[in-house]
Amino acid sequence: ENVYPLTMVKAYMDYQGNSQSLYTIPKVPAPMAPPMVDVLLVVLGESSSAHRWSLLGYQDNDTNAPLQAVRDQMVVLPVTTNGNNTGKTLPVLMTGQRMHPLPAEGVDTYLDWAGAAGFHRDSMTNQMAAGFVNLALRQRSEKFLQLQDGSLDGALTQHFSNSLAKGQQPLLITLHMYGSHPRVERRTPPQAARWADPYDNSILYTSTLLADWIQQLDALPHVRAAVVYASDHGQDFPVCG
């Protein structure tokens, strides 16, 4: 099977099998216990390096200043990414498993488990790239929205607010950010840029949005809410553009 042109036949067969697996949504059993939260916000970050988070020890700029008010409520877990590009890392983050080989019965994600637990699922992404991530968000959400290419992450806020206003519970909201993706100077609105370092500005902007979304959740009366933030990977330095 490692002889040309047999390798081309094998590659085509693998492609067909993987494509079928990607489009297959596995059946997930309902959990034994009821949900512990009424609203769960999952924020998928982009290119956000932990060593540039002031809450985690970074000294040069206070990149997480907007989150200081909720510092005591945060739980930080050490996480190691499996790569340095979104297409490779986010599928593992969403599934908790390797993507090769793909099982014929499909790959379960946190969205599948939430659906089995009775959560209504709203997903909004600020990334246009095709692949497993956007496919999974589209297939496994009752509401899916893909923003226009070039939008700042702040554009997610109104859609987040709209989802909360519907009052559906339990509710899972996924916000997929563009974060600190190169070209990083384009990820922050000019009025929000505080320092000469565009990467630090992008972390600050992400922190500002996270603080806003947390405040909106805190303002909901008698609602148990939780926020999970994880970046797909960090960023190699120096950042070139």
PDB file of C-alpha atoms in Angstrom:
ATOM      1  CA  GLU A   1       0.000   0.000   0.000  1.00  0.00           C
ATOM      2  CA  ASN A   2       3.061   2.272   0.128  1.00  0.00           C
ATOM      3  CA  VAL A   3       3.714   1.953  -3.586  1.00  0.00           C
ATOM      4  CA  TYR A   4       2.604   4.592  -6.077  1.00  0.00           C
ATOM      5  CA  PRO A   5      -0.127   4.746  -7.406  1.00  0.00           C
ATOM      6  CA  LEU A   6      -1.649   2.562  -4.650  1.00  0.00           C
ATOM      7  CA  THR A   7      -0.895   5.352  -2.170  1.00  0.00           C
ATOM      8  CA  MET A   8      -3.270   7.629  -4.091  1.00  0.00           C
ATOM      9  CA  VAL A   9      -6.049   5.063  -3.873  1.00  0.00           C
ATOM     10  CA  LYS A  10      -5.470   4.620  -0.147  1.00  0.00           C
ATOM     11  CA  ALA A  11      -5.407   8.395   0.401  1.00  0.00           C
ATOM     12  CA  TYR A  12      -8.711   8.769  -1.449  1.00  0.00           C
ATOM     13  CA  MET A  13     -10.331   5.985   0.572  1.00  0.00           C
ATOM     14  CA  ASP A  14      -9.055   7.532   3.826  1.00  0.00           C
ATOM     15  CA  TYR A  15     -10.424  10.898   2.746  1.00  0.00           C
ATOM     16  CA  GLN A  16     -13.850   9.451   2.009  1.00  0.00           C
ATOM     17  CA  GLY A  17     -13.946   7.639   5.344  1.00  0.00           C
ATOM     18  CA  ASN A  18     -12.812  10.689   7.309  1.00  0.00           C
ATOM     19  CA  SER A  19     -15.318  12.921   5.523  1.00  0.00           C
ATOM     20  CA  GLN A  20     -18.151  10.579   6.445  1.00  0.00           C
ATOM     21  CA  SER A  21     -16.969  10.466  10.043  1.00  0.00           C
ATOM     22  CA  LEU A  22     -16.811  14.263  10.295  1.00  0.00           C
ATOM     23  CA  TYR A  23     -20.438  14.566   9.183  1.00  0.00           C
ATOM     24  CA  THR A  24     -21.641  11.837  11.544  1.00  0.00           C
ATOM     25  CA  ILE A  25     -22.977  13.006  14.904  1.00  0.00           C
ATOM     26  CA  PRO A  26     -22.621  10.228  17.476  1.00  0.00           C
ATOM     27  CA  LYS A  27     -25.336   9.355  19.952  1.00  0.00           C
ATOM     28  CA  VAL A  28     -24.406  10.441  23.454  1.00  0.00           C
ATOM     29  CA  PRO A  29     -26.224   9.084  26.518  1.00  0.00           C
ATOM     30  CA  ALA A  30     -28.010  11.516  28.797  1.00  0.00           C
ATOM     31  CA  PRO A  31     -26.169  12.201  32.069  1.00  0.00           C
ATOM     32  CA  MET A  32     -27.436  10.707  35.309  1.00  0.00           C
ATOM     33  CA  ALA A  33     -27.363  14.033  37.218  1.00  0.00           C
ATOM     34  CA  PRO A  34     -29.130  17.305  36.329  1.00  0.00           C
ATOM     35  CA  PRO A  35     -27.078  20.293  35.063  1.00  0.00           C
ATOM     36  CA  MET A  36     -25.122  22.185  37.714  1.00  0.00           C
ATOM     37  CA  VAL A  37     -25.460  25.496  35.840  1.00  0.00           C
ATOM     38  CA  ASP A  38     -28.269  27.256  34.016  1.00  0.00           C
ATOM     39  CA  VAL A  39     -26.023  29.117  31.561  1.00  0.00           C
ATOM     40  CA  LEU A  40     -22.594  27.950  30.431  1.00  0.00           C
ATOM     41  CA  LEU A  41     -20.431  30.248  28.329  1.00  0.00           C
ATOM     42  CA  VAL A  42     -17.547  28.603  26.475  1.00  0.00           C
ATOM     43  CA  VAL A  43     -15.094  31.058  24.929  1.00  0.00           C
ATOM     44  CA  LEU A  44     -12.647  29.628  22.408  1.00  0.00           C
ATOM     45  CA  GLY A  45      -9.689  31.990  22.275  1.00  0.00           C
ATOM     46  CA  GLU A  46      -7.087  32.393  19.556  1.00  0.00           C
ATOM     47  CA  SER A  47      -3.287  32.611  19.741  1.00  0.00           C
ATOM     48  CA  SER A  48      -3.382  33.739  23.383  1.00  0.00           C
ATOM     49  CA  SER A  49      -0.134  32.911  25.195  1.00  0.00           C
ATOM     50  CA  ALA A  50      -0.363  32.348  28.941  1.00  0.00           C
ATOM     51  CA  HIS A  51       2.990  34.059  29.522  1.00  0.00           C
ATOM     52  CA  ARG A  52       1.453  37.360  28.347  1.00  0.00           C
ATOM     53  CA  TRP A  53      -1.399  37.209  30.876  1.00  0.00           C
ATOM     54  CA  SER A  54      -0.695  39.499  33.828  1.00  0.00           C
ATOM     55  CA  LEU A  55      -2.995  37.381  35.991  1.00  0.00           C
ATOM     56  CA  LEU A  56      -0.551  34.543  35.407  1.00  0.00           C
ATOM     57  CA  GLY A  57       2.590  36.483  36.256  1.00  0.00           C
ATOM     58  CA  TYR A  58       3.381  38.669  33.236  1.00  0.00           C
ATOM     59  CA  GLN A  59       5.032  41.861  34.521  1.00  0.00           C
ATOM     60  CA  ASP A  60       5.449  44.258  31.591  1.00  0.00           C
ATOM     61  CA  ASN A  61       1.821  45.389  31.104  1.00  0.00           C
ATOM     62  CA  ASP A  62      -1.379  44.741  33.048  1.00  0.00           C
ATOM     63  CA  THR A  63      -2.998  42.870  30.175  1.00  0.00           C
ATOM     64  CA  ASN A  64      -5.758  41.398  32.359  1.00  0.00           C
ATOM     65  CA  ALA A  65      -6.708  44.530  34.303  1.00  0.00           C
ATOM     66  CA  PRO A  66     -10.434  44.225  33.419  1.00  0.00           C
ATOM     67  CA  LEU A  67     -10.530  40.749  35.004  1.00  0.00           C
ATOM     68  CA  GLN A  68      -8.968  41.697  38.337  1.00  0.00           C
ATOM     69  CA  ALA A  69     -12.417  42.099  39.921  1.00  0.00           C
ATOM     70  CA  VAL A  70     -13.189  38.394  39.374  1.00  0.00           C
ATOM     71  CA  ARG A  71      -9.694  37.047  40.054  1.00  0.00           C
ATOM     72  CA  ASP A  72     -10.762  35.311  43.270  1.00  0.00           C
ATOM     73  CA  GLN A  73     -13.521  33.454  41.420  1.00  0.00           C
ATOM     74  CA  MET A  74     -11.200  32.080  38.756  1.00  0.00           C
ATOM     75  CA  VAL A  75      -9.761  28.589  38.589  1.00  0.00           C
ATOM     76  CA  VAL A  76      -6.659  28.298  36.400  1.00  0.00           C
ATOM     77  CA  LEU A  77      -5.740  24.895  35.032  1.00  0.00           C
ATOM     78  CA  PRO A  78      -2.442  24.111  33.275  1.00  0.00           C
ATOM     79  CA  VAL A  79      -3.097  23.123  29.678  1.00  0.00           C
ATOM     80  CA  THR A  80      -0.640  22.122  26.963  1.00  0.00           C
ATOM     81  CA  THR A  81      -1.732  22.505  23.363  1.00  0.00           C
ATOM     82  CA  ASN A  82      -1.087  19.841  20.747  1.00  0.00           C
ATOM     83  CA  GLY A  83       0.053  22.221  18.024  1.00  0.00           C
ATOM     84  CA  ASN A  84       0.283  25.798  16.816  1.00  0.00           C
ATOM     85  CA  ASN A  85      -2.579  26.141  14.355  1.00  0.00           C
ATOM     86  CA  THR A  86      -6.339  26.258  14.861  1.00  0.00           C
ATOM     87  CA  GLY A  87      -7.195  23.453  12.479  1.00  0.00           C
ATOM     88  CA  LYS A  88      -5.076  21.005  14.459  1.00  0.00           C
ATOM     89  CA  THR A  89      -5.673  22.163  18.032  1.00  0.00           C
ATOM     90  CA  LEU A  90      -9.326  23.164  18.353  1.00  0.00           C
ATOM     91  CA  PRO A  91     -10.729  19.757  17.325  1.00  0.00           C
ATOM     92  CA  VAL A  92      -8.758  18.187  20.189  1.00  0.00           C
ATOM     93  CA  LEU A  93      -9.914  20.933  22.550  1.00  0.00           C
ATOM     94  CA  MET A  94     -13.545  20.380  21.570  1.00  0.00           C
ATOM     95  CA  THR A  95     -13.437  16.591  21.710  1.00  0.00           C
ATOM     96  CA  GLY A  96     -10.782  15.744  24.292  1.00  0.00           C
ATOM     97  CA  GLN A  97      -9.409  13.063  21.989  1.00  0.00           C
ATOM     98  CA  ARG A  98      -7.083  12.474  19.079  1.00  0.00           C
ATOM     99  CA  MET A  99      -8.556  13.044  15.638  1.00  0.00           C
ATOM    100  CA  HIS A 100      -6.618  10.259  13.929  1.00  0.00           C
ATOM    101  CA  PRO A 101      -7.842   7.758  13.181  1.00  0.00           C
ATOM    102  CA  LEU A 102     -11.409   9.071  13.101  1.00  0.00           C
ATOM    103  CA  PRO A 103     -14.011   6.573  14.336  1.00  0.00           C
ATOM    104  CA  ALA A 104     -16.699   5.621  11.836  1.00  0.00           C
ATOM    105  CA  GLU A 105     -19.441   6.415  14.364  1.00  0.00           C
ATOM    106  CA  GLY A 106     -18.330  10.057  14.530  1.00  0.00           C
ATOM    107  CA  VAL A 107     -16.552  12.162  17.134  1.00  0.00           C
ATOM    108  CA  ASP A 108     -18.388  13.469  20.183  1.00  0.00           C
ATOM    109  CA  THR A 109     -17.771  17.039  21.337  1.00  0.00           C
ATOM    110  CA  TYR A 110     -18.742  19.068  24.396  1.00  0.00           C
ATOM    111  CA  LEU A 111     -21.696  20.272  22.299  1.00  0.00           C
ATOM    112  CA  ASP A 112     -22.991  16.705  22.014  1.00  0.00           C
ATOM    113  CA  TRP A 113     -22.753  16.171  25.762  1.00  0.00           C
ATOM    114  CA  ALA A 114     -24.517  19.473  26.385  1.00  0.00           C
ATOM    115  CA  GLY A 115     -27.271  18.524  23.978  1.00  0.00           C
ATOM    116  CA  ALA A 116     -27.738  15.181  25.717  1.00  0.00           C
ATOM    117  CA  ALA A 117     -28.082  17.083  29.002  1.00  0.00           C
ATOM    118  CA  GLY A 118     -30.887  19.206  27.562  1.00  0.00           C
ATOM    119  CA  PHE A 119     -28.946  22.410  26.858  1.00  0.00           C
ATOM    120  CA  HIS A 120     -30.076  24.753  24.111  1.00  0.00           C
ATOM    121  CA  ARG A 121     -26.923  25.525  22.112  1.00  0.00           C
ATOM    122  CA  ASP A 122     -26.089  28.887  20.548  1.00  0.00           C
ATOM    123  CA  SER A 123     -22.742  29.203  18.767  1.00  0.00           C
ATOM    124  CA  MET A 124     -21.178  32.323  17.276  1.00  0.00           C
ATOM    125  CA  THR A 125     -17.806  32.400  15.536  1.00  0.00           C
ATOM    126  CA  ASN A 126     -15.619  35.256  14.366  1.00  0.00           C
ATOM    127  CA  GLN A 127     -13.511  32.977  12.193  1.00  0.00           C
ATOM    128  CA  MET A 128     -14.234  32.176   8.565  1.00  0.00           C
ATOM    129  CA  ALA A 129     -11.939  29.160   8.198  1.00  0.00           C
ATOM    130  CA  ALA A 130     -13.686  25.966   7.164  1.00  0.00           C
ATOM    131  CA  GLY A 131     -12.970  22.666   8.885  1.00  0.00           C
ATOM    132  CA  PHE A 132     -14.126  20.482  11.732  1.00  0.00           C
ATOM    133  CA  VAL A 133     -14.636  23.342  14.208  1.00  0.00           C
ATOM    134  CA  ASN A 134     -17.136  25.403  12.234  1.00  0.00           C
ATOM    135  CA  LEU A 135     -18.757  22.235  10.934  1.00  0.00           C
ATOM    136  CA  ALA A 136     -19.248  20.933  14.470  1.00  0.00           C
ATOM    137  CA  LEU A 137     -20.562  24.283  15.703  1.00  0.00           C
ATOM    138  CA  ARG A 138     -22.985  24.504  12.777  1.00  0.00           C
ATOM    139  CA  GLN A 139     -24.225  20.912  13.002  1.00  0.00           C
ATOM    140  CA  ARG A 140     -24.557  20.742  16.757  1.00  0.00           C
ATOM    141  CA  SER A 141     -26.154  24.106  17.547  1.00  0.00           C
ATOM    142  CA  GLU A 142     -29.757  25.195  17.472  1.00  0.00           C
ATOM    143  CA  LYS A 143     -28.415  28.634  16.492  1.00  0.00           C
ATOM    144  CA  PHE A 144     -25.194  29.168  14.545  1.00  0.00           C
ATOM    145  CA  LEU A 145     -23.830  32.505  13.386  1.00  0.00           C
ATOM    146  CA  GLN A 146     -20.637  33.242  11.465  1.00  0.00           C
ATOM    147  CA  LEU A 147     -19.551  36.875  11.502  1.00  0.00           C
ATOM    148  CA  GLN A 148     -18.222  38.747   8.520  1.00  0.00           C
ATOM    149  CA  ASP A 149     -14.532  38.365   7.788  1.00  0.00           C
ATOM    150  CA  GLY A 150     -12.550  41.161   9.436  1.00  0.00           C
ATOM    151  CA  SER A 151     -14.989  41.780  12.288  1.00  0.00           C
ATOM    152  CA  LEU A 152     -13.551  42.703  15.660  1.00  0.00           C
ATOM    153  CA  ASP A 153     -14.411  40.307  18.485  1.00  0.00           C
ATOM    154  CA  GLY A 154     -16.579  42.978  20.074  1.00  0.00           C
ATOM    155  CA  ALA A 155     -19.138  42.185  17.381  1.00  0.00           C
ATOM    156  CA  LEU A 156     -19.862  38.954  19.288  1.00  0.00           C
ATOM    157  CA  THR A 157     -21.226  40.884  22.263  1.00  0.00           C
ATOM    158  CA  GLN A 158     -24.606  41.846  20.828  1.00  0.00           C
ATOM    159  CA  HIS A 159     -25.265  38.283  19.697  1.00  0.00           C
ATOM    160  CA  PHE A 160     -24.270  37.022  23.138  1.00  0.00           C
ATOM    161  CA  SER A 161     -26.695  39.485  24.729  1.00  0.00           C
ATOM    162  CA  ASN A 162     -29.445  38.404  22.354  1.00  0.00           C
ATOM    163  CA  SER A 163     -28.976  34.767  23.344  1.00  0.00           C
ATOM    164  CA  LEU A 164     -29.221  35.648  27.034  1.00  0.00           C
ATOM    165  CA  ALA A 165     -32.332  37.743  26.434  1.00  0.00           C
ATOM    166  CA  LYS A 166     -34.232  34.745  25.076  1.00  0.00           C
ATOM    167  CA  GLY A 167     -34.211  33.246  28.562  1.00  0.00           C
ATOM    168  CA  GLN A 168     -33.777  29.648  27.402  1.00  0.00           C
ATOM    169  CA  GLN A 169     -32.252  27.405  30.074  1.00  0.00           C
ATOM    170  CA  PRO A 170     -30.192  25.405  30.386  1.00  0.00           C
ATOM    171  CA  LEU A 171     -28.214  27.287  27.775  1.00  0.00           C
ATOM    172  CA  LEU A 172     -24.768  26.695  26.271  1.00  0.00           C
ATOM    173  CA  ILE A 173     -23.254  29.641  24.421  1.00  0.00           C
ATOM    174  CA  THR A 174     -20.029  29.211  22.465  1.00  0.00           C
ATOM    175  CA  LEU A 175     -18.120  32.311  21.345  1.00  0.00           C
ATOM    176  CA  HIS A 176     -15.213  31.612  19.011  1.00  0.00           C
ATOM    177  CA  MET A 177     -12.879  34.615  19.005  1.00  0.00           C
ATOM    178  CA  TYR A 178     -10.240  35.859  16.580  1.00  0.00           C
ATOM    179  CA  GLY A 179      -8.287  36.959  19.645  1.00  0.00           C
ATOM    180  CA  SER A 180      -4.579  37.568  19.063  1.00  0.00           C
ATOM    181  CA  HIS A 181      -4.304  35.972  15.645  1.00  0.00           C
ATOM    182  CA  PRO A 182      -1.667  37.443  13.340  1.00  0.00           C
ATOM    183  CA  ARG A 183      -1.839  40.136  12.015  1.00  0.00           C
ATOM    184  CA  VAL A 184      -2.300  41.021  15.628  1.00  0.00           C
ATOM    185  CA  GLU A 185      -2.432  44.812  15.246  1.00  0.00           C
ATOM    186  CA  ARG A 186      -5.758  44.387  13.431  1.00  0.00           C
ATOM    187  CA  ARG A 187      -7.415  42.538  16.332  1.00  0.00           C
ATOM    188  CA  THR A 188      -7.828  45.591  18.582  1.00  0.00           C
ATOM    189  CA  PRO A 189      -9.883  48.738  17.866  1.00  0.00           C
ATOM    190  CA  PRO A 190      -7.592  51.804  17.829  1.00  0.00           C
ATOM    191  CA  GLN A 191      -9.333  53.397  20.811  1.00  0.00           C
ATOM    192  CA  ALA A 192      -8.627  50.291  22.925  1.00  0.00           C
ATOM    193  CA  ALA A 193      -4.883  50.158  22.152  1.00  0.00           C
ATOM    194  CA  ARG A 194      -2.954  51.287  25.239  1.00  0.00           C
ATOM    195  CA  TRP A 195       0.638  50.245  24.571  1.00  0.00           C
ATOM    196  CA  ALA A 196       3.162  50.068  21.747  1.00  0.00           C
ATOM    197  CA  ASP A 197       3.043  46.263  21.864  1.00  0.00           C
ATOM    198  CA  PRO A 198       0.095  45.175  19.658  1.00  0.00           C
ATOM    199  CA  TYR A 199       0.063  41.693  21.150  1.00  0.00           C
ATOM    200  CA  ASP A 200      -0.398  43.004  24.687  1.00  0.00           C
ATOM    201  CA  ASN A 201      -3.166  45.247  23.379  1.00  0.00           C
ATOM    202  CA  SER A 202      -4.940  42.230  21.913  1.00  0.00           C
ATOM    203  CA  ILE A 203      -4.809  40.397  25.263  1.00  0.00           C
ATOM    204  CA  LEU A 204      -6.186  43.482  27.000  1.00  0.00           C
ATOM    205  CA  TYR A 205      -9.023  43.689  24.465  1.00  0.00           C
ATOM    206  CA  THR A 206      -9.848  40.021  25.022  1.00  0.00           C
ATOM    207  CA  SER A 207      -9.860  40.642  28.779  1.00  0.00           C
ATOM    208  CA  THR A 208     -12.196  43.602  28.349  1.00  0.00           C
ATOM    209  CA  LEU A 209     -14.670  41.488  26.402  1.00  0.00           C
ATOM    210  CA  LEU A 210     -14.465  38.608  28.875  1.00  0.00           C
ATOM    211  CA  ALA A 211     -15.150  41.018  31.744  1.00  0.00           C
ATOM    212  CA  ASP A 212     -18.173  42.431  29.898  1.00  0.00           C
ATOM    213  CA  TRP A 213     -19.616  38.977  29.219  1.00  0.00           C
ATOM    214  CA  ILE A 214     -19.069  37.937  32.833  1.00  0.00           C
ATOM    215  CA  GLN A 215     -20.847  41.072  34.036  1.00  0.00           C
ATOM    216  CA  GLN A 216     -23.822  40.274  31.820  1.00  0.00           C
ATOM    217  CA  LEU A 217     -24.027  36.801  33.332  1.00  0.00           C
ATOM    218  CA  ASP A 218     -23.718  38.181  36.860  1.00  0.00           C
ATOM    219  CA  ALA A 219     -26.640  40.512  36.158  1.00  0.00           C
ATOM    220  CA  LEU A 220     -29.020  37.619  35.452  1.00  0.00           C
ATOM    221  CA  PRO A 221     -31.301  37.127  38.477  1.00  0.00           C
ATOM    222  CA  HIS A 222     -31.329  33.702  40.116  1.00  0.00           C
ATOM    223  CA  VAL A 223     -29.207  32.135  37.372  1.00  0.00           C
ATOM    224  CA  ARG A 224     -26.288  29.787  37.986  1.00  0.00           C
ATOM    225  CA  ALA A 225     -23.661  30.677  35.396  1.00  0.00           C
ATOM    226  CA  ALA A 226     -20.134  29.579  34.569  1.00  0.00           C
ATOM    227  CA  VAL A 227     -17.526  30.674  32.037  1.00  0.00           C
ATOM    228  CA  VAL A 228     -14.850  28.479  30.468  1.00  0.00           C
ATOM    229  CA  TYR A 229     -12.086  30.186  28.482  1.00  0.00           C
ATOM    230  CA  ALA A 230      -9.395  28.309  26.588  1.00  0.00           C
ATOM    231  CA  SER A 231      -7.186  29.404  23.725  1.00  0.00           C
ATOM    232  CA  ASP A 232      -6.477  27.047  20.863  1.00  0.00           C
ATOM    233  CA  HIS A 233      -2.737  27.695  21.170  1.00  0.00           C
ATOM    234  CA  GLY A 234      -0.255  30.410  22.029  1.00  0.00           C
ATOM    235  CA  GLN A 235       1.893  32.519  19.744  1.00  0.00           C
ATOM    236  CA  ASP A 236       5.503  32.246  18.651  1.00  0.00           C
ATOM    237  CA  PHE A 237       7.526  35.392  19.374  1.00  0.00           C
ATOM    238  CA  PRO A 238       8.510  37.846  18.146  1.00  0.00           C
ATOM    239  CA  VAL A 239       5.157  38.448  16.458  1.00  0.00           C
ATOM    240  CA  CYS A 240       5.765  39.615  12.918  1.00  0.00           C
ATOM    241  CA  GLY A 241       2.715  41.586  11.879  1.00  0.00           C
TER     242      GLY A 241
END
